[in-house]
Short mmCIF file of C-alpha atoms in Angstrom, two decimals:
data_model
loop_
_atom_site.label_atom_id
_atom_site.label_comp_id
_atom_site.label_asym_id
_atom_site.label_seq_id
_atom_site.Cartn_x
_atom_site.Cartn_y
_atom_site.Cartn_z
CA UNK A 24 123.45 -110.00 200.20
CA UNK A 25 125.36 -106.92 199.52
CA UNK A 26 128.76 -108.76 199.30
CA UNK A 27 131.05 -107.50 196.53
CA UNK A 28 134.32 -109.47 196.06
CA UNK A 29 136.88 -107.99 193.87
CA UNK A 30 140.47 -109.46 192.90
CA UNK A 31 141.84 -106.86 190.46
CA UNK A 32 145.17 -107.00 188.62
CA UNK A 33 147.05 -103.72 189.38
CA UNK A 34 146.51 -104.25 193.06
CA UNK A 35 148.69 -107.16 193.99
CA UNK A 36 151.78 -108.93 192.93
CA UNK A 37 150.98 -111.96 194.99
CA UNK A 38 147.94 -112.88 197.11
CA UNK A 39 148.42 -115.98 199.16
CA UNK A 40 145.33 -117.73 200.38
CA UNK A 41 146.79 -119.31 203.53
CA UNK A 42 143.77 -120.09 205.67
CA UNK A 43 142.67 -123.66 206.12
CA UNK A 44 138.78 -124.10 206.23
CA UNK A 45 136.91 -127.08 207.48
CA UNK A 46 133.54 -127.37 205.81
CA UNK A 47 130.92 -129.86 204.68
CA UNK A 48 131.62 -131.63 201.32
CA UNK A 49 130.18 -129.83 198.38
CA UNK A 50 129.99 -130.90 194.67
CA UNK A 51 133.26 -129.97 193.04
CA UNK A 52 133.38 -128.33 189.62
CA UNK A 53 136.84 -128.66 188.37
CA UNK A 54 137.77 -125.96 185.80
CA UNK A 55 139.97 -128.58 183.99
CA UNK A 56 136.79 -130.38 183.11
CA UNK A 57 135.64 -127.31 181.41
CA UNK A 58 138.69 -126.74 179.19
CA UNK A 59 141.04 -124.91 181.47
CA UNK A 60 144.69 -125.73 181.05
CA UNK A 61 147.32 -125.13 183.64
CA UNK A 62 150.08 -124.22 181.24
CA UNK A 63 150.33 -120.50 182.18
CA UNK A 64 149.50 -119.54 178.53
CA UNK A 65 146.05 -120.82 177.71
CA UNK A 66 143.23 -118.43 178.45
CA UNK A 67 140.97 -120.29 181.01
CA UNK A 68 138.50 -117.49 181.54
CA UNK A 69 135.60 -119.16 179.82
CA UNK A 70 136.36 -122.44 181.72
CA UNK A 71 136.29 -120.41 184.93
CA UNK A 72 132.96 -118.80 184.09
CA UNK A 73 131.36 -122.12 182.93
CA UNK A 74 132.48 -123.98 186.06
CA UNK A 75 131.18 -121.09 188.29
CA UNK A 76 127.78 -121.10 186.41
CA UNK A 77 127.50 -124.95 186.95
CA UNK A 78 128.26 -124.68 190.67
CA UNK A 79 126.06 -121.64 191.12
CA UNK A 80 123.08 -123.37 189.54
CA UNK A 81 123.65 -126.53 191.35
CA UNK A 82 121.14 -127.10 194.18
CA UNK A 83 123.04 -126.37 197.41
CA UNK A 84 125.89 -124.57 195.63
CA UNK A 85 129.28 -125.94 194.92
CA UNK A 86 133.03 -125.57 194.84
CA UNK A 87 134.90 -124.24 191.87
CA UNK A 88 138.35 -125.83 191.88
CA UNK A 89 141.50 -124.60 190.30
CA UNK A 90 143.93 -127.72 190.69
CA UNK A 91 147.62 -127.56 190.63
CA UNK A 92 149.12 -125.69 187.75
CA UNK A 93 149.26 -122.17 186.55
CA UNK A 94 146.10 -120.79 184.86
CA UNK A 95 145.94 -117.60 182.86
CA UNK A 96 142.59 -115.81 183.47
CA UNK A 97 141.45 -112.60 181.81
CA UNK A 98 139.05 -110.20 183.56
CA UNK A 99 135.80 -112.17 184.53
CA UNK A 100 132.58 -111.31 186.33
CA UNK A 101 131.02 -114.26 188.30
CA UNK A 102 127.38 -113.51 188.88
CA UNK A 103 124.77 -114.74 191.43
CA UNK A 104 122.35 -115.24 192.96
CA UNK A 105 123.28 -118.81 193.42
CA UNK A 106 121.30 -121.84 194.69
CA UNK A 107 123.51 -122.37 197.71
CA UNK A 108 126.79 -121.17 199.27
CA UNK A 109 129.84 -121.02 197.06
CA UNK A 110 133.56 -121.79 197.39
CA UNK A 111 136.46 -120.79 195.23
CA UNK A 112 139.21 -123.24 195.92
CA UNK A 113 142.56 -122.14 194.49
CA UNK A 114 145.05 -125.04 194.84
CA UNK A 115 146.96 -123.77 191.72
CA UNK A 116 148.08 -120.40 190.68
CA UNK A 117 146.04 -117.84 188.74
CA UNK A 118 147.86 -115.46 186.45
CA UNK A 119 146.49 -112.24 184.98
CA UNK A 120 146.92 -111.48 181.32
CA UNK A 121 149.74 -109.10 180.12
CA UNK A 122 147.63 -107.85 177.23
CA UNK A 123 146.80 -104.23 177.67
CA UNK A 124 143.42 -104.77 176.15
CA UNK A 125 142.60 -106.87 179.19
CA UNK A 126 143.29 -104.23 181.82
CA UNK A 127 143.12 -100.79 180.20
CA UNK A 128 139.81 -99.27 180.88
CA UNK A 129 138.63 -102.29 182.95
CA UNK A 130 138.29 -101.84 186.70
CA UNK A 131 138.47 -105.46 187.79
CA UNK A 132 140.24 -108.79 187.37
CA UNK A 133 137.97 -111.23 189.16
CA UNK A 134 134.60 -109.96 190.41
CA UNK A 135 131.81 -111.83 192.20
CA UNK A 136 128.49 -110.10 192.47
CA UNK A 137 125.20 -110.82 194.30
CA UNK A 138 126.40 -113.92 196.18
CA UNK A 139 125.56 -114.93 199.70
CA UNK A 140 128.03 -117.22 201.61
CA UNK A 141 131.31 -116.96 199.53
CA UNK A 142 134.27 -119.02 200.83
CA UNK A 143 137.91 -118.66 199.62
CA UNK A 144 140.27 -121.48 200.26
CA UNK A 145 143.09 -123.66 198.85
CA UNK A 146 146.62 -122.23 199.52
CA UNK A 147 147.16 -121.06 195.87
CA UNK A 148 148.51 -117.78 194.57
CA UNK A 149 146.78 -115.05 192.66
CA UNK A 150 149.26 -113.04 190.68
CA UNK A 151 147.68 -109.93 189.23
CA UNK A 152 150.96 -108.88 187.43
CA UNK A 153 150.32 -105.50 188.74
CA UNK A 154 153.58 -104.02 187.52
CA UNK A 155 152.48 -104.43 183.99
CA UNK A 156 149.72 -101.95 184.50
CA UNK A 157 151.33 -99.33 186.82
CA UNK A 158 153.12 -97.53 183.98
CA UNK A 159 149.77 -96.69 182.49
CA UNK A 160 148.60 -94.87 185.59
CA UNK A 161 148.58 -91.16 184.76
CA UNK A 162 145.32 -90.08 186.51
CA UNK A 163 147.00 -87.35 188.58
CA UNK A 164 148.52 -85.77 185.47
CA UNK A 165 145.59 -86.43 183.22
CA UNK A 166 142.48 -86.67 185.40
CA UNK A 167 140.02 -86.08 182.64
CA UNK A 168 141.42 -88.60 180.14
CA UNK A 169 143.19 -91.28 182.10
CA UNK A 170 142.18 -94.82 181.50
CA UNK A 171 140.75 -96.87 184.43
CA UNK A 172 143.00 -99.57 185.75
CA UNK A 173 142.20 -102.54 187.92
CA UNK A 174 143.12 -101.61 191.42
CA UNK A 175 141.28 -103.50 194.06
CA UNK A 176 141.14 -106.79 196.04
CA UNK A 177 138.49 -107.74 198.60
CA UNK A 178 139.12 -111.06 200.48
CA UNK A 179 139.72 -112.27 204.02
CA UNK A 180 142.52 -114.19 205.74
CA UNK A 181 145.08 -113.56 203.13
CA UNK A 182 148.49 -112.03 202.56
CA UNK A 183 148.45 -109.14 200.10
CA UNK A 184 151.73 -107.83 198.71
CA UNK A 185 152.77 -105.03 196.34
CA UNK A 186 155.82 -102.82 196.41
CA UNK A 187 155.59 -99.79 198.63
CA UNK A 188 156.19 -97.51 195.64
CA UNK A 189 153.61 -99.04 193.31
CA UNK A 190 150.87 -96.62 192.36
CA UNK A 191 147.16 -96.92 193.11
CA UNK A 192 147.56 -100.47 194.59
CA UNK A 193 144.87 -100.56 197.25
CA UNK A 194 144.97 -103.81 199.10
CA UNK A 195 141.28 -104.36 199.94
CA UNK A 196 138.92 -101.95 198.27
CA UNK A 197 135.23 -101.91 199.41
CA UNK A 198 132.35 -100.07 197.75
CA UNK A 199 128.56 -100.43 197.82
CA UNK A 200 128.94 -103.43 200.15
CA UNK A 201 127.47 -104.55 203.42
CA UNK A 202 128.47 -107.13 205.99
CA UNK A 203 132.13 -107.48 205.17
CA UNK A 204 134.60 -109.05 207.66
CA UNK A 205 138.31 -108.70 207.23
CA UNK A 206 140.24 -110.78 209.78
CA UNK A 207 143.90 -111.61 210.50
CA UNK A 208 145.24 -110.26 207.24
CA UNK A 209 148.63 -108.89 206.36
CA UNK A 210 148.60 -106.11 203.73
CA UNK A 211 151.68 -104.49 202.27
CA UNK A 212 150.89 -102.08 199.32
CA UNK A 213 151.75 -98.79 197.74
CA UNK A 214 148.34 -97.27 198.48
CA UNK A 215 145.59 -97.84 201.20
CA UNK A 216 145.74 -101.13 202.87
CA UNK A 217 142.04 -100.89 203.11
CA UNK A 218 139.88 -98.32 201.47
CA UNK A 219 136.19 -97.98 202.16
CA UNK A 220 134.29 -96.26 199.47
CA UNK A 221 130.68 -94.76 199.24
CA UNK A 222 127.69 -96.85 199.88
CA UNK A 223 129.35 -99.16 202.43
CA UNK A 224 127.92 -100.36 205.70
CA UNK A 225 128.68 -102.81 208.48
CA UNK A 226 132.37 -103.37 207.68
CA UNK A 227 134.39 -105.14 210.33
CA UNK A 228 138.19 -105.12 210.36
CA UNK A 229 140.11 -107.04 212.93
CA UNK A 230 143.66 -108.05 213.36
CA UNK A 231 145.06 -106.44 210.27
CA UNK A 232 148.73 -105.79 209.85
CA UNK A 233 149.21 -102.75 207.52
CA UNK A 234 152.59 -101.69 206.12
CA UNK A 235 153.93 -100.34 203.95
CA UNK A 236 150.97 -98.50 202.58
CA UNK A 237 148.71 -95.46 203.20
CA UNK A 238 146.67 -97.08 206.14
CA UNK A 239 143.05 -97.69 206.44
CA UNK A 240 140.90 -95.02 204.77
CA UNK A 241 137.25 -94.08 204.47
CA UNK A 242 136.88 -92.17 201.24
CA UNK A 243 137.38 -90.11 199.36
CA UNK A 244 133.73 -89.25 199.71
CA UNK A 245 131.50 -86.60 198.29
CA UNK A 246 131.81 -86.99 194.64
CA UNK A 247 128.21 -88.39 194.24
CA UNK A 248 125.09 -87.69 196.26
CA UNK A 249 123.47 -90.30 198.52
CA UNK A 250 126.46 -92.39 198.92
CA UNK A 251 127.19 -92.32 202.56
CA UNK A 252 129.40 -94.66 204.82
CA UNK A 253 128.31 -96.01 208.16
CA UNK A 254 129.03 -98.72 210.80
CA UNK A 255 132.74 -99.35 210.15
CA UNK A 256 134.58 -100.94 213.04
CA UNK A 257 138.38 -101.35 212.95
CA UNK A 258 140.10 -102.90 216.00
CA UNK A 259 143.14 -104.79 217.03
CA UNK A 260 145.17 -103.61 214.10
CA UNK A 261 148.91 -102.66 213.62
CA UNK A 262 150.37 -100.15 211.34
CA UNK A 263 154.07 -100.17 210.56
CA UNK A 264 155.79 -97.43 208.61
CA UNK A 265 152.65 -96.36 206.81
CA UNK A 266 151.87 -92.92 205.34
CA UNK A 267 148.67 -92.70 207.41
CA UNK A 268 147.04 -94.70 210.16
CA UNK A 269 143.28 -94.41 210.35
CA UNK A 270 141.87 -91.77 208.06
CA UNK A 271 138.68 -90.27 206.78
CA UNK A 272 138.87 -88.04 203.73
CA UNK A 273 136.32 -86.02 201.84
CA UNK A 274 136.71 -83.94 198.71
CA UNK A 275 137.22 -80.25 199.44
CA UNK A 276 135.21 -78.86 196.55
CA UNK A 277 132.01 -79.80 194.73
CA UNK A 278 131.34 -82.30 197.51
CA UNK A 279 127.85 -83.64 197.74
CA UNK A 280 125.90 -83.64 201.13
CA UNK A 281 126.54 -87.20 202.30
CA UNK A 282 127.33 -88.54 205.59
CA UNK A 283 129.97 -90.61 207.59
CA UNK A 284 128.62 -92.00 210.83
CA UNK A 285 128.98 -94.73 213.45
CA UNK A 286 132.73 -95.29 212.92
CA UNK A 287 135.07 -96.84 215.54
CA UNK A 288 138.76 -97.33 215.53
CA UNK A 289 139.92 -99.08 218.71
CA UNK A 290 142.91 -100.95 220.18
CA UNK A 291 145.30 -99.74 217.50
CA UNK A 292 149.15 -99.90 217.47
CA UNK A 293 151.14 -97.35 215.39
CA UNK A 294 154.81 -97.90 214.66
CA UNK A 295 156.60 -94.96 213.04
CA UNK A 296 153.39 -93.89 211.13
CA UNK A 297 153.51 -90.49 209.33
CA UNK A 298 150.02 -89.45 210.25
CA UNK A 299 148.45 -91.81 212.75
CA UNK A 300 144.94 -90.20 213.21
CA UNK A 301 143.54 -88.10 210.38
CA UNK A 302 140.18 -86.51 209.34
CA UNK A 303 140.87 -84.59 206.12
CA UNK A 304 137.92 -82.67 204.62
CA UNK A 305 140.21 -80.66 202.48
CA UNK A 306 141.34 -83.70 200.30
CA UNK A 307 142.49 -82.49 196.87
CA UNK A 308 145.24 -84.79 195.53
CA UNK A 309 145.61 -82.95 192.22
CA UNK A 310 145.89 -79.51 193.74
CA UNK A 311 144.17 -76.42 192.52
CA UNK A 312 141.15 -76.59 194.81
CA UNK A 313 139.45 -73.35 195.89
CA UNK A 314 140.07 -72.30 199.42
CA UNK A 315 136.72 -70.50 199.43
CA UNK A 316 134.60 -73.67 199.40
CA UNK A 317 134.35 -76.28 202.11
CA UNK A 318 133.18 -79.92 202.02
CA UNK A 319 129.51 -80.66 202.48
CA UNK A 320 130.14 -84.14 203.92
CA UNK A 321 128.87 -84.50 207.50
CA UNK A 322 131.09 -86.53 209.65
CA UNK A 323 129.64 -87.61 213.06
CA UNK A 324 129.77 -90.28 215.76
CA UNK A 325 133.36 -91.30 215.20
CA UNK A 326 135.31 -92.86 218.08
CA UNK A 327 139.10 -93.20 218.44
CA UNK A 328 139.86 -95.43 221.34
CA UNK A 329 143.17 -96.77 222.71
CA UNK A 330 145.43 -95.76 219.93
CA UNK A 331 149.09 -95.88 220.98
CA UNK A 332 152.62 -95.93 219.63
CA UNK A 333 154.81 -93.67 217.66
CA UNK A 334 154.43 -91.00 214.97
CA UNK A 335 157.10 -90.29 212.36
CA UNK A 336 156.08 -86.72 212.22
CA UNK A 337 155.14 -84.05 214.80
CA UNK A 338 151.37 -83.93 213.82
CA UNK A 339 150.27 -87.16 215.45
CA UNK A 340 146.49 -86.20 215.34
CA UNK A 341 145.08 -84.01 212.64
CA UNK A 342 141.33 -83.46 212.60
CA UNK A 343 140.70 -81.12 209.73
CA UNK A 344 136.89 -80.82 209.35
CA UNK A 345 134.59 -78.71 207.19
CA UNK A 346 133.91 -75.14 208.13
CA UNK A 347 130.40 -75.27 206.64
CA UNK A 348 129.52 -78.72 208.21
CA UNK A 349 131.63 -79.22 211.22
CA UNK A 350 132.42 -82.64 212.56
CA UNK A 351 130.11 -83.68 215.46
CA UNK A 352 130.31 -86.28 218.24
CA UNK A 353 134.02 -87.13 217.75
CA UNK A 354 135.37 -88.90 220.73
CA UNK A 355 138.91 -89.61 221.68
CA UNK A 356 139.84 -91.90 224.55
CA UNK A 357 143.20 -93.05 225.68
CA UNK A 358 145.29 -91.64 222.83
CA UNK A 359 149.07 -92.22 223.51
CA UNK A 360 151.21 -91.27 220.51
CA UNK A 361 154.79 -90.08 220.74
CA UNK A 362 156.86 -88.32 218.09
CA UNK A 363 159.55 -90.62 216.90
CA UNK A 364 160.71 -88.07 214.33
CA UNK A 365 162.06 -84.57 214.32
CA UNK A 366 160.30 -81.44 215.45
CA UNK A 367 159.86 -81.78 219.10
CA UNK A 368 156.90 -83.40 220.99
CA UNK A 369 153.82 -84.62 219.16
CA UNK A 370 150.94 -82.26 218.72
CA UNK A 371 147.19 -82.77 218.12
CA UNK A 372 145.57 -80.34 215.70
CA UNK A 373 141.74 -79.89 215.27
CA UNK A 374 139.73 -77.56 213.22
CA UNK A 375 135.87 -77.30 213.36
CA UNK A 376 135.52 -80.36 215.42
CA UNK A 377 132.92 -80.91 218.19
CA UNK A 378 133.31 -83.77 220.55
CA UNK A 379 134.70 -85.16 223.87
CA UNK A 380 138.02 -86.61 225.19
CA UNK A 381 138.55 -89.20 227.86
CA UNK A 382 141.48 -90.80 229.65
CA UNK A 383 144.94 -90.38 228.36
CA UNK A 384 145.40 -87.52 225.82
CA UNK A 385 149.08 -87.63 224.57
CA UNK A 386 149.43 -85.25 222.77
CA UNK A 387 146.86 -83.00 224.44
CA UNK A 388 143.76 -82.72 222.36
CA UNK A 389 142.17 -79.41 221.19
CA UNK A 390 138.77 -80.88 220.48
CA UNK A 391 135.98 -78.53 221.68
CA UNK A 392 133.07 -79.99 223.63
CA UNK A 393 129.70 -79.91 221.81
CA UNK A 394 127.36 -77.03 222.40
CA UNK A 395 125.02 -78.07 225.13
CA UNK A 396 123.10 -76.77 228.02
CA UNK A 397 124.47 -77.07 231.66
CA UNK A 398 121.69 -79.70 232.41
CA UNK A 399 122.80 -81.93 229.51
CA UNK A 400 126.48 -81.69 230.60
CA UNK A 401 125.57 -82.67 234.06
CA UNK A 402 123.88 -85.84 232.81
CA UNK A 403 127.37 -87.26 232.11
CA UNK A 404 128.49 -88.56 235.57
CA UNK A 405 131.90 -90.16 235.94
CA UNK A 406 130.23 -93.49 236.70
CA UNK A 407 128.25 -93.34 233.42
CA UNK A 408 131.45 -92.61 231.49
CA UNK A 409 133.19 -95.60 232.98
CA UNK A 410 130.24 -97.87 232.02
CA UNK A 411 130.08 -96.46 228.43
CA UNK A 412 130.12 -99.31 225.88
CA UNK A 413 133.37 -98.64 224.06
#
């Protein structure tokens, strides 16, 4: 429940499903039996949907199989709920359509909705032909009239590849979803390796290699009311040559009063990352935002623990919070980031931040402690801090 799975065409050039899964035998619904042809030219979308519907309505669920071959598939939406767990087994290759009518104004390639227990396997390749859509991306120049492009992929245990200079190619894009696990995945893209959008909860990211790309980001947030993000846990990840490391970003103007809470980034390695740790509540990618207005998004209970390595710029830590709604309960523990680029030793910058620091702080932190009475502060003994559940 709450799982949204997107494989969308402008996101990846190649997505390799490399994990081998051992599972109980299910009834197999081969798309070839529904009219799909693996010649790389015939539109197999209807066969894909028909095979999915057959498996979905089968008592106990089923496996939708793409056998060896190259299958052209236009954008599809695969709907649940299903009568059992489902598997998509890609032994062959899936190829997106080059027709602009199949991706202009459409925000997905393959979408699965309202399904519990989805498994992806097979060792095949999903080729979104992203480069065919990138030239149509003019949203920064034409924000009011640009056409929406497919841009997202959400899957586990895969390798996701797009050129570092490809626009709007988020690797894994999560929105309005719960209970998502991303494990042992290699992501190289031209945008966020993983982006977490409004309405998402209980997202677990472990063992991700990110680079090139823009890092792992929450946001941007604040465009719509009531779309908060909570319970995001990122650990044991490595960032190599990325524009950002771990980042939270909210719109600077017209931001609605939503919240970001219960977020943890821990055991993270940074290798020549431009901006390893970022909170940016002045996000305004197109420019022209008023300096008189500050974000109304409340960020609280965010932990940065055991983040180490090298920054490519002097600003290794930048916490730029809202003046009207300052960040609360921000914790930094064992931060060890050295400047590998020009400009002298690394620095840590913080604005409108209330929180605490523990252990190593390299560069030295400027986070201010929360406003509290002397009695409350005395409650935090050194023993209790050591026993804190990080």
